Amino acid sequence: MPTVHRSACPYDCPDCCGLLVEVEGGRAVAVRGDPDHAWSRGTLCPKMNHYEATVHAPSRLTTPLLRDGPKGSGRFRPAGWDEAIALVASRWKALIAAHGAECLLPYSYAGTMGLVQRNAGHAFFHALGASRLDRTICSPAKGAAWKAVMGETAGMDPEEVAESDFVVVWGLDPVATNIHLVARLKAARARGARVLLVETYRTASAHLADEVLLVRPASDGALALGVLHVLERDGLVDRAFVDAHVQGWGELARQVLPEWTPARTAAVTGLAEERVVALAHALGEARAPFIRVGNGLSRHGNGSMNLRAIACLPAALGAWAKRGGGALFDSSASKAFDTSAVTREDLQPGPTRLVNMNQLGHALTELDRPRVMSLYVYHSNPAAVAPDQNRVLAGLLREDLFTVVHERFLTDTARHADVVLPAASSLEADDLFRSYGQYVIQRTRPVVAPVGEAKPNWDVFRLLARAMGLTDPFFELTANDLVERLLAPPSPWREGLDRAALDEGRPLSLKLPPDVKLRFRTPSGKIEILNPSLAQPLPVYRPPHTAGSALPLRLMTAPSVWGLNSSFLQERADLQSKAGPMALRMSLADAERRGLAAGARVVAWNELGEVTFTLEVTDDVPAGVVVAPGVRRLEDALGARTVNALTSQRLTDEGEGSTFYDTAVDVRAA
Ligand SMILES: Nc1nc2c(c(=O)[nH]1)N[C@H]1C(S)=C(S)[C@@H](COP(=O)(O)OP(=O)(O)OC[C@H]3O[C@@H](n4cnc5c(=O)[nH]c(N)nc54)[C@H](O)[C@@H]3O)O[C@H]1N2
Ligand SMILES: Nc1nc2c(c(=O)[nH]1)N[C@H]1C(S)=C(S)[C@@H](COP(=O)(O)OP(=O)(O)OC[C@H]3O[C@@H](n4cnc5c(=O)[nH]c(N)nc54)[C@H](O)[C@@H]3O)O[C@H]1N2
Ligand code: SF4
Ligand SMILES: [Mo]
């Protein structure tokens, strides 16, 4: 008889679903959704329905591996942990002696979202005085935009969608990336609410909407300003709300909005003038408009400014004063837990260099004083997911770079390592989870023993700390102790939470403070449309990086329904076959102009690289846009590279973020 255990989905996904794991004979044999989880309510996405196939995949790494062939050949010999850790420590000690500790660069992101295992390396690398990594690959430009306008105010509870009469899903593809929003949107429509999707092509989520507005990539800020112009012009601004709660509406209306006429907005966004006006009227007349904003649209050179303009909409509409009205950018509710108890910046011996993770290619090939001599990668796969793949791979192929990769699978990055360490999955580790798209938290414990000799992130850093002679007692703590440290300080967010239930592993909903929507946590206490602390105090429209490019197509590096960044598509043959070969989706007009037929092998190219795809011709993609879903393995590539050989290391206007979507290409026959 299998026993059933609670756990949480560890992946970088806003849903952070609750899991029920059936265990038999020490193995997970089935995984299903936890009906007691308030947001996910017992269902999982197609990727996670067979998480046991990932956890017990035959391709799981089970012992440390030492390189036994040329760099990048993927040839290794197995070794014991003692030998592997001793080798890493002796190489690092020699490198630190010769070049200083900043020649070590950690690289991690979000293979697991657990607050302990995700942040497990920070204290260790801080204590060594290594270079620090600026972890900005996802959506810091969106965070900066929210902060500029809303300060530390929490995002809305997505459950309030149930009380909205007009939901705008802006640059988010919930069928792929936020699956439990789908049921909420369907329920909202069944009640008579309108759902509008603002996108650059018709995604799999288009059928959920009453209307889909296709804008030119990176033009959303112009759309928001154009809507604000019409709201002002046609008397649809909520004056009472603006007078009480908004700083700078008058300045915006006088200094910025006059030029954003429907004609100018139409020229920048590609929408018809009437649709801009109609959107403003629909929003202005809605009782409780709710705007759910995705991450992708912030990954443009002007991404942060675009989102700042969008953040002004619910303010002008007075939506925050209505049940069901407002905006959700992110729910990370950082106030619920203070992660500095795990990250321990105070252990740093002094100021250290900060390296932007989007510029790994540059860091490995050009950065000096000191040159990066060792890279330690854990729960991330930069050879596949980082922009400018050609530079990243050139760096990883350096014979004098000592690369250690802690992984569950022999990923594209792990293949380039000198030492590979086997990582435990989330079912083999202790942790604490919160979400960035809803407000349920959960404590997790191991439900199966580590597969082979795999170890969780924190356990490896404890071994490394000992081998490097770090004596701080912090490195004696267990992962469980660290969970306790995160839970120890009181937080208003966790007041009244049933601690015994949390310790048992039950998913629990944080209680949003009742006044959360009208107490704006900004310096002025108001929504700061005008933010005097910023170099550009008012939102304006700026063109993206690719505005002047001679290449005619804008590449959307979209999420795949069957993978999550590079995860799942590396280890699961079932999901690989569902995803099919690496595809590029293009309009008929663009295909005909280039003499390309559906099913043909094509090469997308720009100044950074070339990537081969199978062409899919579709009405879902407008002319001028091409879509490449998913991040695939190099071994599954139709040519020598995968999609990120086309994306650049340039950063966003604020937040130092990635600009994956701000990519110009052209396409030719292979
Ligand atoms: N199945 C699946 N789920 C995932 C992921 C995955 O890869 N696959 N990734 C996970 C991660 S790490 C994250 S951060 C989230 C991201 O999830 P989302 O917040 O949904 O962000 P993205 O997937 O990057 O982009 C969403 C949409 O933004 C659109 N977009 C791009 N540029 C623009 C623009 O200029 N304007 C507008 N209006 N739209 C634009 C794209 O077409 C895309 O459909 O999803 C997580 N969940
Ligand atoms: N073209 C393109 N590029 C993208 C994106 C895109 O949509 N398109 N998305 C971007 C975004 S939003 C993000 S956030 C980044 C994400 O980039 P990453 O965070 O690097 O995400 P993954 O590709 O999922 O790689 C995570 C790796 O961690 C490993 N792992 C899982 N759990 C553990 C663990 O507990 N310990 C250890 N040591 N390893 C573990 C997994 O096996 C996997 O190989 O990618 C970015 N790159
Ligand atoms: S990947 Fe997202 S939708 Fe799928 S189970 Fe995990 S949290 Fe839920
Ligand atoms: Mo992300």
Short mmCIF file of N, CA and C in Angstrom, two decimals, residues 217-218 299-301 544-557 584 586 594 603-611 613 624-627 643-650 659-667:
data_model
loop_
_atom_site.label_atom_id
_atom_site.label_comp_id
_atom_site.label_asym_id
_atom_site.label_seq_id
_atom_site.Cartn_x
_atom_site.Cartn_y
_atom_site.Cartn_z
N PRO A 217 5.40 44.41 -30.40
CA PRO A 217 6.23 44.15 -29.23
C PRO A 217 6.82 45.44 -28.67
N ALA A 218 6.81 45.54 -27.34
CA ALA A 218 7.44 46.66 -26.62
C ALA A 218 6.72 47.97 -26.77
N ARG A 299 10.62 42.21 -20.50
CA ARG A 299 11.95 41.85 -20.99
C ARG A 299 12.26 42.53 -22.32
N HIS A 300 12.12 43.84 -22.31
CA HIS A 300 12.47 44.69 -23.45
C HIS A 300 13.33 45.83 -22.91
N GLY A 301 14.07 46.46 -23.79
CA GLY A 301 14.92 47.57 -23.36
C GLY A 301 14.13 48.68 -22.67
N PRO A 544 12.20 50.56 -27.70
CA PRO A 544 13.02 49.41 -27.27
C PRO A 544 14.39 49.43 -27.94
N HIS A 545 15.27 48.52 -27.53
CA HIS A 545 16.61 48.44 -28.14
C HIS A 545 16.54 48.21 -29.64
N THR A 546 15.58 47.38 -30.05
CA THR A 546 15.56 46.96 -31.46
C THR A 546 14.82 47.96 -32.35
N ALA A 547 14.43 49.10 -31.79
CA ALA A 547 13.63 50.05 -32.59
C ALA A 547 14.32 50.39 -33.91
N GLY A 548 15.61 50.57 -33.88
CA GLY A 548 16.27 51.00 -35.11
C GLY A 548 16.88 49.86 -35.92
N SER A 549 16.59 48.61 -35.54
CA SER A 549 17.25 47.49 -36.22
C SER A 549 16.80 47.38 -37.67
N ALA A 550 17.74 47.02 -38.51
CA ALA A 550 17.40 46.81 -39.93
C ALA A 550 16.73 45.45 -40.12
N LEU A 551 16.84 44.58 -39.14
CA LEU A 551 16.21 43.25 -39.29
C LEU A 551 14.71 43.37 -39.03
N PRO A 552 13.89 42.75 -39.88
CA PRO A 552 12.46 43.09 -39.88
C PRO A 552 11.58 42.35 -38.87
N LEU A 553 12.06 41.25 -38.27
CA LEU A 553 11.16 40.44 -37.44
C LEU A 553 11.52 40.56 -35.97
N ARG A 554 10.49 40.54 -35.11
CA ARG A 554 10.73 40.56 -33.66
C ARG A 554 10.47 39.16 -33.13
N LEU A 555 11.47 38.60 -32.43
CA LEU A 555 11.40 37.20 -31.97
C LEU A 555 10.82 37.14 -30.57
N MET A 556 9.74 36.37 -30.41
CA MET A 556 9.17 36.12 -29.09
C MET A 556 9.71 34.78 -28.60
N THR A 557 10.55 34.82 -27.56
CA THR A 557 11.11 33.59 -26.98
C THR A 557 10.12 33.08 -25.93
N LEU A 584 9.67 27.35 -35.22
CA LEU A 584 9.55 28.81 -35.35
C LEU A 584 8.21 29.07 -36.00
N MET A 586 5.43 31.53 -37.72
CA MET A 586 5.51 32.74 -38.57
C MET A 586 4.19 32.94 -39.32
N ARG A 594 9.34 35.39 -48.08
CA ARG A 594 10.67 34.77 -48.08
C ARG A 594 10.70 33.46 -48.86
N VAL A 603 16.51 29.04 -40.99
CA VAL A 603 17.51 29.58 -40.07
C VAL A 603 17.08 30.99 -39.68
N ALA A 604 16.91 31.21 -38.37
CA ALA A 604 16.71 32.58 -37.88
C ALA A 604 18.10 33.10 -37.52
N TRP A 605 18.36 34.36 -37.91
CA TRP A 605 19.72 34.87 -37.71
C TRP A 605 19.71 36.34 -37.33
N ASN A 606 20.74 36.73 -36.67
CA ASN A 606 21.02 38.15 -36.42
C ASN A 606 22.50 38.31 -36.15
N GLU A 607 22.91 39.46 -35.62
CA GLU A 607 24.34 39.73 -35.45
C GLU A 607 24.98 38.82 -34.40
N LEU A 608 24.18 38.14 -33.58
CA LEU A 608 24.73 37.32 -32.50
C LEU A 608 24.86 35.85 -32.86
N GLY A 609 24.00 35.37 -33.76
CA GLY A 609 24.06 33.95 -34.06
C GLY A 609 23.01 33.50 -35.04
N GLU A 610 22.97 32.17 -35.23
CA GLU A 610 22.03 31.54 -36.16
C GLU A 610 21.44 30.32 -35.47
N VAL A 611 20.14 30.13 -35.63
CA VAL A 611 19.48 28.97 -35.02
C VAL A 611 18.54 28.34 -36.04
N PHE A 613 15.38 26.02 -37.17
CA PHE A 613 14.06 25.62 -36.67
C PHE A 613 13.29 24.90 -37.78
N GLY A 624 5.58 40.42 -39.05
CA GLY A 624 6.57 41.19 -38.30
C GLY A 624 7.00 40.54 -37.00
N VAL A 625 6.31 39.45 -36.62
CA VAL A 625 6.63 38.75 -35.37
C VAL A 625 6.92 37.29 -35.70
N VAL A 626 7.89 36.68 -35.01
CA VAL A 626 8.06 35.22 -35.06
C VAL A 626 8.15 34.72 -33.62
N VAL A 627 7.73 33.47 -33.41
CA VAL A 627 7.63 32.93 -32.05
C VAL A 627 8.41 31.62 -31.97
N VAL A 643 17.73 28.48 -28.93
CA VAL A 643 17.15 29.81 -29.20
C VAL A 643 17.97 30.98 -28.64
N ASN A 644 18.62 30.77 -27.51
CA ASN A 644 19.29 31.93 -26.91
C ASN A 644 20.58 32.34 -27.62
N ALA A 645 20.93 31.66 -28.71
CA ALA A 645 22.02 32.18 -29.54
C ALA A 645 21.58 33.47 -30.24
N LEU A 646 20.27 33.78 -30.19
CA LEU A 646 19.76 34.98 -30.87
C LEU A 646 19.50 36.14 -29.91
N THR A 647 19.49 35.86 -28.60
CA THR A 647 19.10 36.91 -27.64
C THR A 647 20.36 37.60 -27.10
N SER A 648 20.17 38.83 -26.61
CA SER A 648 21.36 39.63 -26.32
C SER A 648 21.57 39.86 -24.82
N GLN A 649 22.78 40.27 -24.49
CA GLN A 649 23.15 40.53 -23.10
C GLN A 649 22.76 41.94 -22.65
N ARG A 650 22.15 42.72 -23.54
CA ARG A 650 21.74 44.07 -23.15
C ARG A 650 20.70 44.02 -22.04
N THR A 659 16.62 40.99 -21.58
CA THR A 659 15.81 41.56 -22.67
C THR A 659 15.54 40.50 -23.73
N PHE A 660 15.15 39.29 -23.25
CA PHE A 660 14.94 38.17 -24.19
C PHE A 660 14.01 38.52 -25.34
N TYR A 661 12.95 39.30 -25.04
CA TYR A 661 11.94 39.56 -26.08
C TYR A 661 12.33 40.70 -27.01
N ASP A 662 13.38 41.43 -26.65
CA ASP A 662 13.77 42.58 -27.47
C ASP A 662 14.82 42.13 -28.49
N THR A 663 14.38 41.27 -29.39
CA THR A 663 15.31 40.58 -30.28
C THR A 663 14.83 40.71 -31.73
N ALA A 664 15.69 41.25 -32.56
CA ALA A 664 15.37 41.37 -33.99
C ALA A 664 16.09 40.27 -34.76
N VAL A 665 15.39 39.64 -35.69
CA VAL A 665 15.99 38.60 -36.52
C VAL A 665 15.48 38.72 -37.95
N ASP A 666 16.11 37.99 -38.84
CA ASP A 666 15.48 37.67 -40.12
C ASP A 666 15.58 36.16 -40.29
N VAL A 667 14.86 35.64 -41.27
CA VAL A 667 14.76 34.19 -41.43
C VAL A 667 14.99 33.83 -42.89
#
